[in-house]
mmCIF file with all atom_site columns, C-alpha atoms in Angstrom:
data_model
loop_
_atom_site.group_PDB
_atom_site.id
_atom_site.type_symbol
_atom_site.label_atom_id
_atom_site.label_alt_id
_atom_site.label_comp_id
_atom_site.label_asym_id
_atom_site.label_entity_id
_atom_site.label_seq_id
_atom_site.pdbx_PDB_ins_code
_atom_site.Cartn_x
_atom_site.Cartn_y
_atom_site.Cartn_z
_atom_site.occupancy
_atom_site.B_iso_or_equiv
_atom_site.pdbx_formal_charge
_atom_site.auth_seq_id
_atom_site.auth_comp_id
_atom_site.auth_asym_id
_atom_site.auth_atom_id
_atom_site.pdbx_PDB_model_num
ATOM 1   C CA . ASP A 1 1   ? -50.867 10.944  -7.132  1.00 0.00 ? 1   ASP A CA 1
ATOM 2   C CA . LEU A 1 2   ? -51.526 10.015  -10.681 1.00 0.00 ? 2   LEU A CA 1
ATOM 3   C CA . VAL A 1 3   ? -53.161 13.139  -11.406 1.00 0.00 ? 3   VAL A CA 1
ATOM 4   C CA . ALA A 1 4   ? -50.169 15.320  -10.967 1.00 0.00 ? 4   ALA A CA 1
ATOM 5   C CA . ASN A 1 5   ? -47.794 13.024  -12.468 1.00 0.00 ? 5   ASN A CA 1
ATOM 6   C CA . ASN A 1 6   ? -50.823 13.033  -15.628 1.00 0.00 ? 6   ASN A CA 1
ATOM 7   C CA . THR A 1 7   ? -51.555 9.490   -15.724 1.00 0.00 ? 7   THR A CA 1
ATOM 8   C CA . MET A 1 8   ? -54.574 11.312  -15.791 1.00 0.00 ? 8   MET A CA 1
ATOM 9   C CA . ASP A 1 9   ? -56.334 14.094  -15.197 1.00 0.00 ? 9   ASP A CA 1
ATOM 10  C CA . GLU A 1 10  ? -58.653 15.494  -13.313 1.00 0.00 ? 10  GLU A CA 1
ATOM 11  C CA . HIS A 1 11  ? -61.830 15.041  -14.932 1.00 0.00 ? 11  HIS A CA 1
ATOM 12  C CA . MET A 1 12  ? -61.210 11.445  -15.328 1.00 0.00 ? 12  MET A CA 1
ATOM 13  C CA . ALA A 1 13  ? -60.256 11.023  -11.436 1.00 0.00 ? 13  ALA A CA 1
ATOM 14  C CA . ALA A 1 14  ? -63.863 13.047  -10.504 1.00 0.00 ? 14  ALA A CA 1
ATOM 15  C CA . LEU A 1 15  ? -65.479 10.395  -13.183 1.00 0.00 ? 15  LEU A CA 1
ATOM 16  C CA . LEU A 1 16  ? -63.746 7.050   -11.333 1.00 0.00 ? 16  LEU A CA 1
ATOM 17  C CA . TRP A 1 17  ? -64.294 8.732   -7.277  1.00 0.00 ? 17  TRP A CA 1
ATOM 18  C CA . ALA A 1 18  ? -68.315 9.298   -8.532  1.00 0.00 ? 18  ALA A CA 1
ATOM 19  C CA . ILE A 1 19  ? -68.151 5.623   -9.216  1.00 0.00 ? 19  ILE A CA 1
ATOM 20  C CA . ALA A 1 20  ? -66.705 4.017   -6.526  1.00 0.00 ? 20  ALA A CA 1
ATOM 21  C CA . GLU A 1 21  ? -68.558 6.157   -4.588  1.00 0.00 ? 21  GLU A CA 1
ATOM 22  C CA . GLU A 1 22  ? -71.944 4.464   -6.085  1.00 0.00 ? 22  GLU A CA 1
ATOM 23  C CA . LYS A 1 23  ? -70.485 1.356   -5.728  1.00 0.00 ? 23  LYS A CA 1
ATOM 24  C CA . ARG A 1 24  ? -70.545 0.380   -9.140  1.00 0.00 ? 24  ARG A CA 1
ATOM 25  C CA . SER A 1 25  ? -68.904 -2.418  -10.376 1.00 0.00 ? 25  SER A CA 1
ATOM 26  C CA . PHE A 1 26  ? -65.644 -1.766  -12.959 1.00 0.00 ? 26  PHE A CA 1
ATOM 27  C CA . VAL A 1 27  ? -62.571 -3.718  -13.630 1.00 0.00 ? 27  VAL A CA 1
ATOM 28  C CA . SER A 1 28  ? -59.045 -1.815  -14.333 1.00 0.00 ? 28  SER A CA 1
ATOM 29  C CA . ALA A 1 29  ? -57.401 -2.952  -17.235 1.00 0.00 ? 29  ALA A CA 1
ATOM 30  C CA . ALA A 1 30  ? -54.470 -2.540  -19.025 1.00 0.00 ? 30  ALA A CA 1
ATOM 31  C CA . GLY A 1 31  ? -51.933 -4.928  -22.038 1.00 0.00 ? 31  GLY A CA 1
ATOM 32  C CA . PRO A 1 32  ? -48.257 -5.911  -19.999 1.00 0.00 ? 32  PRO A CA 1
ATOM 33  C CA . GLN A 1 33  ? -47.252 -5.568  -16.169 1.00 0.00 ? 33  GLN A CA 1
ATOM 34  C CA . ASN A 1 34  ? -46.354 -2.750  -14.474 1.00 0.00 ? 34  ASN A CA 1
ATOM 35  C CA . ALA A 1 35  ? -49.297 -1.385  -16.322 1.00 0.00 ? 35  ALA A CA 1
ATOM 36  C CA . GLY A 1 36  ? -51.054 -0.047  -12.445 1.00 0.00 ? 36  GLY A CA 1
ATOM 37  C CA . LYS A 1 37  ? -53.825 -1.652  -12.815 1.00 0.00 ? 37  LYS A CA 1
ATOM 38  C CA . SER A 1 38  ? -54.128 -2.195  -9.427  1.00 0.00 ? 38  SER A CA 1
ATOM 39  C CA . THR A 1 39  ? -52.629 0.944   -8.503  1.00 0.00 ? 39  THR A CA 1
ATOM 40  C CA . VAL A 1 40  ? -55.755 2.522   -10.189 1.00 0.00 ? 40  VAL A CA 1
ATOM 41  C CA . LEU A 1 41  ? -58.199 0.174   -8.670  1.00 0.00 ? 41  LEU A CA 1
ATOM 42  C CA . PHE A 1 42  ? -57.686 0.647   -5.346  1.00 0.00 ? 42  PHE A CA 1
ATOM 43  C CA . ALA A 1 43  ? -56.982 4.433   -5.692  1.00 0.00 ? 43  ALA A CA 1
ATOM 44  C CA . MET A 1 44  ? -60.806 4.211   -6.869  1.00 0.00 ? 44  MET A CA 1
ATOM 45  C CA . LEU A 1 45  ? -61.885 2.144   -4.124  1.00 0.00 ? 45  LEU A CA 1
ATOM 46  C CA . ASP A 1 46  ? -60.730 4.809   -1.865  1.00 0.00 ? 46  ASP A CA 1
ATOM 47  C CA . HIS A 1 47  ? -63.874 6.447   -2.277  1.00 0.00 ? 47  HIS A CA 1
ATOM 48  C CA . VAL A 1 48  ? -66.234 4.581   -1.773  1.00 0.00 ? 48  VAL A CA 1
ATOM 49  C CA . PRO A 1 49  ? -69.041 5.321   1.002   1.00 0.00 ? 49  PRO A CA 1
ATOM 50  C CA . VAL A 1 50  ? -67.951 4.781   4.491   1.00 0.00 ? 50  VAL A CA 1
ATOM 51  C CA . GLY A 1 51  ? -68.912 1.532   6.054   1.00 0.00 ? 51  GLY A CA 1
ATOM 52  C CA . THR A 1 52  ? -68.785 -0.409  2.533   1.00 0.00 ? 52  THR A CA 1
ATOM 53  C CA . PRO A 1 53  ? -67.879 -3.601  2.505   1.00 0.00 ? 53  PRO A CA 1
ATOM 54  C CA . ILE A 1 54  ? -64.309 -4.317  0.447   1.00 0.00 ? 54  ILE A CA 1
ATOM 55  C CA . HIS A 1 55  ? -64.407 -8.009  0.573   1.00 0.00 ? 55  HIS A CA 1
ATOM 56  C CA . GLU A 1 56  ? -60.581 -9.291  -0.967  1.00 0.00 ? 56  GLU A CA 1
ATOM 57  C CA . MET A 1 57  ? -61.383 -12.509 -2.514  1.00 0.00 ? 57  MET A CA 1
ATOM 58  C CA . ASN A 1 58  ? -59.074 -15.921 -2.845  1.00 0.00 ? 58  ASN A CA 1
ATOM 59  C CA . GLY A 1 59  ? -60.811 -16.776 -5.910  1.00 0.00 ? 59  GLY A CA 1
ATOM 60  C CA . GLU A 1 60  ? -62.459 -19.905 -4.644  1.00 0.00 ? 60  GLU A CA 1
ATOM 61  C CA . VAL A 1 61  ? -65.701 -21.450 -5.395  1.00 0.00 ? 61  VAL A CA 1
ATOM 62  C CA . ASP A 1 62  ? -66.321 -22.576 -2.012  1.00 0.00 ? 62  ASP A CA 1
ATOM 63  C CA . GLU A 1 63  ? -65.932 -18.801 -0.778  1.00 0.00 ? 63  GLU A CA 1
ATOM 64  C CA . MET A 1 64  ? -68.350 -17.526 -2.844  1.00 0.00 ? 64  MET A CA 1
ATOM 65  C CA . ASN A 1 65  ? -70.639 -19.402 -2.464  1.00 0.00 ? 65  ASN A CA 1
ATOM 66  C CA . GLU A 1 66  ? -70.839 -18.274 0.984   1.00 0.00 ? 66  GLU A CA 1
ATOM 67  C CA . TYR A 1 67  ? -70.718 -14.879 0.671   1.00 0.00 ? 67  TYR A CA 1
ATOM 68  C CA . ALA A 1 68  ? -73.788 -15.368 -2.053  1.00 0.00 ? 68  ALA A CA 1
ATOM 69  C CA . LYS A 1 69  ? -75.562 -16.753 1.281   1.00 0.00 ? 69  LYS A CA 1
ATOM 70  C CA . SER A 1 70  ? -75.569 -13.413 2.680   1.00 0.00 ? 70  SER A CA 1
ATOM 71  C CA . PRO A 1 71  ? -74.958 -10.567 0.770   1.00 0.00 ? 71  PRO A CA 1
ATOM 72  C CA . ASP A 1 72  ? -74.173 -6.949  2.255   1.00 0.00 ? 72  ASP A CA 1
ATOM 73  C CA . GLY A 1 73  ? -73.610 -5.141  -0.709  1.00 0.00 ? 73  GLY A CA 1
ATOM 74  C CA . GLY A 1 74  ? -70.922 -4.377  -0.497  1.00 0.00 ? 74  GLY A CA 1
ATOM 75  C CA . TYR A 1 75  ? -67.357 -5.004  -2.712  1.00 0.00 ? 75  TYR A CA 1
ATOM 76  C CA . LEU A 1 76  ? -65.654 -8.025  -3.912  1.00 0.00 ? 76  LEU A CA 1
ATOM 77  C CA . GLU A 1 77  ? -62.383 -7.446  -4.738  1.00 0.00 ? 77  GLU A CA 1
ATOM 78  C CA . VAL A 1 78  ? -61.263 -9.599  -7.265  1.00 0.00 ? 78  VAL A CA 1
ATOM 79  C CA . GLY A 1 79  ? -57.345 -10.546 -8.058  1.00 0.00 ? 79  GLY A CA 1
ATOM 80  C CA . GLU A 1 80  ? -57.172 -10.457 -11.476 1.00 0.00 ? 80  GLU A CA 1
ATOM 81  C CA . ILE A 1 81  ? -59.506 -12.109 -14.276 1.00 0.00 ? 81  ILE A CA 1
ATOM 82  C CA . SER A 1 82  ? -56.118 -14.176 -15.680 1.00 0.00 ? 82  SER A CA 1
ATOM 83  C CA . ASP A 1 83  ? -55.748 -17.755 -17.263 1.00 0.00 ? 83  ASP A CA 1
ATOM 84  C CA . HIS A 1 84  ? -52.547 -16.975 -14.869 1.00 0.00 ? 84  HIS A CA 1
ATOM 85  C CA . ARG A 1 85  ? -52.415 -18.597 -12.045 1.00 0.00 ? 85  ARG A CA 1
ATOM 86  C CA . PRO A 1 86  ? -51.487 -16.804 -8.737  1.00 0.00 ? 86  PRO A CA 1
ATOM 87  C CA . VAL A 1 87  ? -52.634 -16.614 -5.709  1.00 0.00 ? 87  VAL A CA 1
ATOM 88  C CA . ARG A 1 88  ? -56.357 -14.713 -6.163  1.00 0.00 ? 88  ARG A CA 1
ATOM 89  C CA . TYR A 1 89  ? -56.614 -15.223 -9.696  1.00 0.00 ? 89  TYR A CA 1
ATOM 90  C CA . ILE A 1 90  ? -59.375 -16.725 -11.646 1.00 0.00 ? 90  ILE A CA 1
ATOM 91  C CA . TRP A 1 91  ? -60.407 -18.927 -14.499 1.00 0.00 ? 91  TRP A CA 1
ATOM 92  C CA . GLY A 1 92  ? -63.094 -20.525 -15.972 1.00 0.00 ? 92  GLY A CA 1
ATOM 93  C CA . GLU A 1 93  ? -65.382 -21.849 -13.211 1.00 0.00 ? 93  GLU A CA 1
ATOM 94  C CA . PRO A 1 94  ? -64.351 -19.178 -11.032 1.00 0.00 ? 94  PRO A CA 1
ATOM 95  C CA . VAL A 1 95  ? -64.978 -16.692 -13.104 1.00 0.00 ? 95  VAL A CA 1
ATOM 96  C CA . ARG A 1 96  ? -68.589 -17.816 -14.317 1.00 0.00 ? 96  ARG A CA 1
ATOM 97  C CA . VAL A 1 97  ? -69.775 -18.662 -10.626 1.00 0.00 ? 97  VAL A CA 1
ATOM 98  C CA . LEU A 1 98  ? -67.613 -14.361 -9.313  1.00 0.00 ? 98  LEU A CA 1
ATOM 99  C CA . PHE A 1 99  ? -70.860 -12.958 -11.793 1.00 0.00 ? 99  PHE A CA 1
ATOM 100 C CA . THR A 1 100 ? -73.887 -15.207 -9.673  1.00 0.00 ? 100 THR A CA 1
ATOM 101 C CA . THR A 1 101 ? -72.057 -14.123 -6.883  1.00 0.00 ? 101 THR A CA 1
ATOM 102 C CA . LEU A 1 102 ? -72.381 -10.272 -7.709  1.00 0.00 ? 102 LEU A CA 1
ATOM 103 C CA . ASN A 1 103 ? -76.245 -10.562 -9.107  1.00 0.00 ? 103 ASN A CA 1
ATOM 104 C CA . THR A 1 104 ? -77.098 -11.391 -4.889  1.00 0.00 ? 104 THR A CA 1
ATOM 105 C CA . GLY A 1 105 ? -75.857 -8.283  -4.684  1.00 0.00 ? 105 GLY A CA 1
ATOM 106 C CA . PHE A 1 106 ? -72.266 -6.764  -4.165  1.00 0.00 ? 106 PHE A CA 1
ATOM 107 C CA . SER A 1 107 ? -70.263 -5.117  -7.123  1.00 0.00 ? 107 SER A CA 1
ATOM 108 C CA . LEU A 1 108 ? -67.262 -5.835  -9.137  1.00 0.00 ? 108 LEU A CA 1
ATOM 109 C CA . ALA A 1 109 ? -63.810 -4.528  -8.690  1.00 0.00 ? 109 ALA A CA 1
ATOM 110 C CA . THR A 1 110 ? -61.324 -6.531  -10.360 1.00 0.00 ? 110 THR A CA 1
ATOM 111 C CA . THR A 1 111 ? -57.754 -6.364  -12.850 1.00 0.00 ? 111 THR A CA 1
ATOM 112 C CA . MET A 1 112 ? -57.447 -7.895  -16.501 1.00 0.00 ? 112 MET A CA 1
ATOM 113 C CA . HIS A 1 113 ? -54.706 -8.114  -18.632 1.00 0.00 ? 113 HIS A CA 1
ATOM 114 C CA . ALA A 1 114 ? -56.350 -7.212  -22.234 1.00 0.00 ? 114 ALA A CA 1
ATOM 115 C CA . ASP A 1 115 ? -55.423 -4.631  -25.327 1.00 0.00 ? 115 ASP A CA 1
ATOM 116 C CA . GLY A 1 116 ? -59.231 -2.963  -24.659 1.00 0.00 ? 116 GLY A CA 1
ATOM 117 C CA . VAL A 1 117 ? -62.324 -3.114  -23.960 1.00 0.00 ? 117 VAL A CA 1
ATOM 118 C CA . ASP A 1 118 ? -63.701 -5.064  -26.718 1.00 0.00 ? 118 ASP A CA 1
ATOM 119 C CA . ASP A 1 119 ? -60.768 -7.905  -25.166 1.00 0.00 ? 119 ASP A CA 1
ATOM 120 C CA . VAL A 1 120 ? -62.004 -7.305  -21.605 1.00 0.00 ? 120 VAL A CA 1
ATOM 121 C CA . PHE A 1 121 ? -65.608 -8.634  -22.274 1.00 0.00 ? 121 PHE A CA 1
ATOM 122 C CA . ARG A 1 122 ? -63.734 -11.078 -25.448 1.00 0.00 ? 122 ARG A CA 1
ATOM 123 C CA . GLN A 1 123 ? -62.075 -13.127 -22.471 1.00 0.00 ? 123 GLN A CA 1
ATOM 124 C CA . ILE A 1 124 ? -65.286 -12.792 -19.959 1.00 0.00 ? 124 ILE A CA 1
ATOM 125 C CA . CYS A 1 125 ? -68.336 -13.231 -21.893 1.00 0.00 ? 125 CYS A CA 1
ATOM 126 C CA . VAL A 1 126 ? -66.738 -15.954 -24.925 1.00 0.00 ? 126 VAL A CA 1
ATOM 127 C CA . GLU A 1 127 ? -63.079 -17.605 -23.205 1.00 0.00 ? 127 GLU A CA 1
ATOM 128 C CA . ASN A 1 128 ? -65.054 -18.021 -19.925 1.00 0.00 ? 128 ASN A CA 1
ATOM 129 C CA . GLU A 1 129 ? -68.681 -18.315 -21.345 1.00 0.00 ? 129 GLU A CA 1
ATOM 130 C CA . VAL A 1 130 ? -70.347 -15.473 -18.919 1.00 0.00 ? 130 VAL A CA 1
ATOM 131 C CA . SER A 1 131 ? -74.036 -14.971 -20.317 1.00 0.00 ? 131 SER A CA 1
ATOM 132 C CA . ASP A 1 132 ? -74.594 -11.366 -21.615 1.00 0.00 ? 132 ASP A CA 1
ATOM 133 C CA . ALA A 1 133 ? -76.992 -11.141 -18.372 1.00 0.00 ? 133 ALA A CA 1
ATOM 134 C CA . ASP A 1 134 ? -74.165 -11.576 -15.749 1.00 0.00 ? 134 ASP A CA 1
ATOM 135 C CA . ALA A 1 135 ? -71.152 -9.719  -17.668 1.00 0.00 ? 135 ALA A CA 1
ATOM 136 C CA . SER A 1 136 ? -73.778 -6.912  -18.218 1.00 0.00 ? 136 SER A CA 1
ATOM 137 C CA . THR A 1 137 ? -72.871 -6.354  -14.266 1.00 0.00 ? 137 THR A CA 1
ATOM 138 C CA . ILE A 1 138 ? -69.629 -4.318  -14.910 1.00 0.00 ? 138 ILE A CA 1
ATOM 139 C CA . GLN A 1 139 ? -70.500 -0.824  -15.913 1.00 0.00 ? 139 GLN A CA 1
ATOM 140 C CA . PHE A 1 140 ? -67.038 0.768   -16.609 1.00 0.00 ? 140 PHE A CA 1
ATOM 141 C CA . VAL A 1 141 ? -64.116 0.052   -18.033 1.00 0.00 ? 141 VAL A CA 1
ATOM 142 C CA . VAL A 1 142 ? -60.621 1.658   -17.713 1.00 0.00 ? 142 VAL A CA 1
ATOM 143 C CA . HIS A 1 143 ? -57.655 0.573   -19.932 1.00 0.00 ? 143 HIS A CA 1
ATOM 144 C CA . ILE A 1 144 ? -54.123 2.011   -19.016 1.00 0.00 ? 144 ILE A CA 1
ATOM 145 C CA . LEU A 1 145 ? -51.350 1.998   -21.624 1.00 0.00 ? 145 LEU A CA 1
ATOM 146 C CA . ARG A 1 146 ? -47.286 1.797   -19.825 1.00 0.00 ? 146 ARG A CA 1
ATOM 147 C CA . PHE A 1 147 ? -44.266 3.458   -21.746 1.00 0.00 ? 147 PHE A CA 1
ATOM 148 C CA . GLY A 1 148 ? -40.516 3.332   -20.367 1.00 0.00 ? 148 GLY A CA 1
ATOM 149 C CA . GLU A 1 149 ? -38.333 0.614   -20.722 1.00 0.00 ? 149 GLU A CA 1
ATOM 150 C CA . ASP A 1 150 ? -37.829 -0.859  -17.167 1.00 0.00 ? 150 ASP A CA 1
ATOM 151 C CA . MET A 1 151 ? -39.360 0.280   -14.052 1.00 0.00 ? 151 MET A CA 1
ATOM 152 C CA . GLU A 1 152 ? -37.499 2.977   -13.264 1.00 0.00 ? 152 GLU A CA 1
ATOM 153 C CA . ASN A 1 153 ? -38.574 4.867   -16.086 1.00 0.00 ? 153 ASN A CA 1
ATOM 154 C CA . TYR A 1 154 ? -41.993 3.504   -16.246 1.00 0.00 ? 154 TYR A CA 1
ATOM 155 C CA . TRP A 1 155 ? -44.521 6.044   -16.973 1.00 0.00 ? 155 TRP A CA 1
ATOM 156 C CA . ARG A 1 156 ? -48.645 5.289   -18.025 1.00 0.00 ? 156 ARG A CA 1
ATOM 157 C CA . ARG A 1 157 ? -52.102 6.989   -19.673 1.00 0.00 ? 157 ARG A CA 1
ATOM 158 C CA . ILE A 1 158 ? -55.332 6.258   -18.875 1.00 0.00 ? 158 ILE A CA 1
ATOM 159 C CA . ASP A 1 159 ? -56.112 5.512   -22.295 1.00 0.00 ? 159 ASP A CA 1
ATOM 160 C CA . SER A 1 160 ? -59.741 4.686   -22.395 1.00 0.00 ? 160 SER A CA 1
ATOM 161 C CA . VAL A 1 161 ? -63.384 4.373   -19.832 1.00 0.00 ? 161 VAL A CA 1
ATOM 162 C CA . HIS A 1 162 ? -65.930 2.903   -21.463 1.00 0.00 ? 162 HIS A CA 1
ATOM 163 C CA . GLU A 1 163 ? -69.347 3.329   -20.001 1.00 0.00 ? 163 GLU A CA 1
ATOM 164 C CA . ILE A 1 164 ? -71.373 0.271   -20.503 1.00 0.00 ? 164 ILE A CA 1
ATOM 165 C CA . THR A 1 165 ? -74.971 -0.289  -20.478 1.00 0.00 ? 165 THR A CA 1
ATOM 166 C CA . GLY A 1 166 ? -75.026 -3.787  -21.995 1.00 0.00 ? 166 GLY A CA 1
ATOM 167 C CA . VAL A 1 167 ? -73.969 -7.010  -23.130 1.00 0.00 ? 167 VAL A CA 1
ATOM 168 C CA . LYS A 1 168 ? -75.355 -8.588  -26.431 1.00 0.00 ? 168 LYS A CA 1
ATOM 169 C CA . ASN A 1 169 ? -73.823 -11.713 -27.842 1.00 0.00 ? 169 ASN A CA 1
ATOM 170 C CA . GLY A 1 170 ? -70.846 -11.311 -26.099 1.00 0.00 ? 170 GLY A CA 1
ATOM 171 C CA . VAL A 1 171 ? -70.091 -7.886  -27.271 1.00 0.00 ? 171 VAL A CA 1
ATOM 172 C CA . GLN A 1 172 ? -70.550 -4.385  -25.005 1.00 0.00 ? 172 GLN A CA 1
ATOM 173 C CA . ILE A 1 173 ? -72.745 -2.020  -25.957 1.00 0.00 ? 173 ILE A CA 1
ATOM 174 C CA . ALA A 1 174 ? -70.474 0.993   -24.563 1.00 0.00 ? 174 ALA A CA 1
ATOM 175 C CA . SER A 1 175 ? -69.417 4.379   -24.867 1.00 0.00 ? 175 SER A CA 1
ATOM 176 C CA . GLU A 1 176 ? -66.352 6.060   -24.563 1.00 0.00 ? 176 GLU A CA 1
ATOM 177 C CA . LEU A 1 177 ? -66.054 8.692   -22.102 1.00 0.00 ? 177 LEU A CA 1
ATOM 178 C CA . PHE A 1 178 ? -62.585 9.430   -21.901 1.00 0.00 ? 178 PHE A CA 1
ATOM 179 C CA . SER A 1 179 ? -59.719 9.517   -24.748 1.00 0.00 ? 179 SER A CA 1
ATOM 180 C CA . TRP A 1 180 ? -55.779 10.223  -24.755 1.00 0.00 ? 180 TRP A CA 1
ATOM 181 C CA . ASP A 1 181 ? -54.045 11.692  -27.213 1.00 0.00 ? 181 ASP A CA 1
ATOM 182 C CA . GLU A 1 182 ? -51.025 10.637  -28.163 1.00 0.00 ? 182 GLU A CA 1
ATOM 183 C CA . GLU A 1 183 ? -49.321 13.077  -30.666 1.00 0.00 ? 183 GLU A CA 1
ATOM 184 C CA . THR A 1 184 ? -50.673 16.580  -27.584 1.00 0.00 ? 184 THR A CA 1
ATOM 185 C CA . ASP A 1 185 ? -50.443 13.677  -24.421 1.00 0.00 ? 185 ASP A CA 1
ATOM 186 C CA . SER A 1 186 ? -53.317 14.788  -23.893 1.00 0.00 ? 186 SER A CA 1
ATOM 187 C CA . PHE A 1 187 ? -56.584 13.292  -22.440 1.00 0.00 ? 187 PHE A CA 1
ATOM 188 C CA . ILE A 1 188 ? -60.413 14.108  -23.934 1.00 0.00 ? 188 ILE A CA 1
ATOM 189 C CA . ALA A 1 189 ? -63.896 14.393  -22.883 1.00 0.00 ? 189 ALA A CA 1
ATOM 190 C CA . SER A 1 190 ? -65.649 12.368  -25.648 1.00 0.00 ? 190 SER A CA 1
ATOM 191 C CA . ASN A 1 191 ? -69.709 11.942  -23.483 1.00 0.00 ? 191 ASN A CA 1
ATOM 192 C CA . PRO A 1 192 ? -71.025 12.363  -21.132 1.00 0.00 ? 192 PRO A CA 1
ATOM 193 C CA . VAL A 1 193 ? -71.846 9.359   -18.345 1.00 0.00 ? 193 VAL A CA 1
ATOM 194 C CA . SER A 1 194 ? -74.721 8.179   -18.253 1.00 0.00 ? 194 SER A CA 1
ATOM 195 C CA . VAL A 1 195 ? -75.639 5.917   -15.251 1.00 0.00 ? 195 VAL A CA 1
ATOM 196 C CA . LEU A 1 196 ? -74.023 7.322   -13.101 1.00 0.00 ? 196 LEU A CA 1
ATOM 197 C CA . SER A 1 197 ? -76.416 9.523   -10.449 1.00 0.00 ? 197 SER A CA 1
ATOM 198 C CA . ALA A 1 198 ? -73.399 12.628  -9.847  1.00 0.00 ? 198 ALA A CA 1
ATOM 199 C CA . SER A 1 199 ? -74.430 15.155  -11.799 1.00 0.00 ? 199 SER A CA 1
ATOM 200 C CA . SER A 1 200 ? -72.123 17.720  -14.116 1.00 0.00 ? 200 SER A CA 1
ATOM 201 C CA . ALA A 1 201 ? -71.919 19.946  -11.471 1.00 0.00 ? 201 ALA A CA 1
ATOM 202 C CA . LEU A 1 202 ? -70.782 17.992  -8.698  1.00 0.00 ? 202 LEU A CA 1
ATOM 203 C CA . LEU A 1 203 ? -67.806 16.363  -11.125 1.00 0.00 ? 203 LEU A CA 1
ATOM 204 C CA . ALA A 1 204 ? -66.792 19.399  -12.361 1.00 0.00 ? 204 ALA A CA 1
ATOM 205 C CA . GLU A 1 205 ? -66.650 20.536  -8.976  1.00 0.00 ? 205 GLU A CA 1
ATOM 206 C CA . ARG A 1 206 ? -64.243 17.771  -7.974  1.00 0.00 ? 206 ARG A CA 1
ATOM 207 C CA . ALA A 1 207 ? -62.394 18.436  -10.885 1.00 0.00 ? 207 ALA A CA 1
ATOM 208 C CA . GLU A 1 208 ? -61.094 21.740  -10.041 1.00 0.00 ? 208 GLU A CA 1
ATOM 209 C CA . SER A 1 209 ? -60.023 20.622  -5.905  1.00 0.00 ? 209 SER A CA 1
ATOM 210 C CA . ILE A 1 210 ? -58.545 17.500  -7.775  1.00 0.00 ? 210 ILE A CA 1
ATOM 211 C CA . ARG A 1 211 ? -56.830 19.918  -9.704  1.00 0.00 ? 211 ARG A CA 1
ATOM 212 C CA . GLU A 1 212 ? -55.908 22.472  -7.151  1.00 0.00 ? 212 GLU A CA 1
ATOM 213 C CA . GLN A 1 213 ? -54.340 19.335  -5.105  1.00 0.00 ? 213 GLN A CA 1
ATOM 214 C CA . ALA A 1 214 ? -52.396 17.761  -7.910  1.00 0.00 ? 214 ALA A CA 1
ATOM 215 C CA . ALA A 1 215 ? -50.827 21.475  -8.369  1.00 0.00 ? 215 ALA A CA 1
ATOM 216 C CA . LYS A 1 216 ? -49.781 21.357  -4.969  1.00 0.00 ? 216 LYS A CA 1
ATOM 217 C CA . VAL A 1 217 ? -47.635 18.512  -5.034  1.00 0.00 ? 217 VAL A CA 1
ATOM 218 C CA . ARG A 1 218 ? -46.081 19.581  -8.513  1.00 0.00 ? 218 ARG A CA 1
ATOM 219 C CA . ASP A 1 219 ? -45.009 22.367  -6.704  1.00 0.00 ? 219 ASP A CA 1
ATOM 220 C CA . ALA A 1 220 ? -43.934 20.064  -3.460  1.00 0.00 ? 220 ALA A CA 1
ATOM 221 C CA . ALA A 1 221 ? -41.575 18.039  -6.229  1.00 0.00 ? 221 ALA A CA 1
ATOM 222 C CA . LYS A 1 222 ? -40.263 21.116  -7.976  1.00 0.00 ? 222 LYS A CA 1
#
């Protein structure tokens, strides 16, 4: 449980729940490997509305063009936007085609190796030459830090969540919603979200429910 192990707090978790529930496009990013990018992504996708298609993309341009012919309001889930070449990783032309396909009626869920929200949009807009209008499809960027020396003692913190309201000249117009204070190991709510339909009361109610569930998980682990 990502709240029970303090990767995020209950308020952040409630926000990420609402992002997926409203089918908003998002990027889960981190610098190093094994930071939990995919774990956070799939935890969010657990909260999409019932019946929402989640298409696991293979990264081929032909596949994206086929989806563009029959948009269904679902998520296009891309393994990673990266210049490395494992299966389901995309770079260059496939990235540009992906964003064109999103505009036909899909939401985006993907991961990236990036040092923060600035780096996410630098890679997308500058290195992959995605237009400002297409890059504006992304509405949220979740960034994760990883600590520890090896797999056995890694620990992780979501150090920022940004809301994106536009892109101009390859640079995002962003508001930081959450940050993480390393000294106190605590999460700080910086600004209210503006693009979601979920009310502050609903987010608070869900946060309390998540807090109670996380407490039970911690107690069970003792």
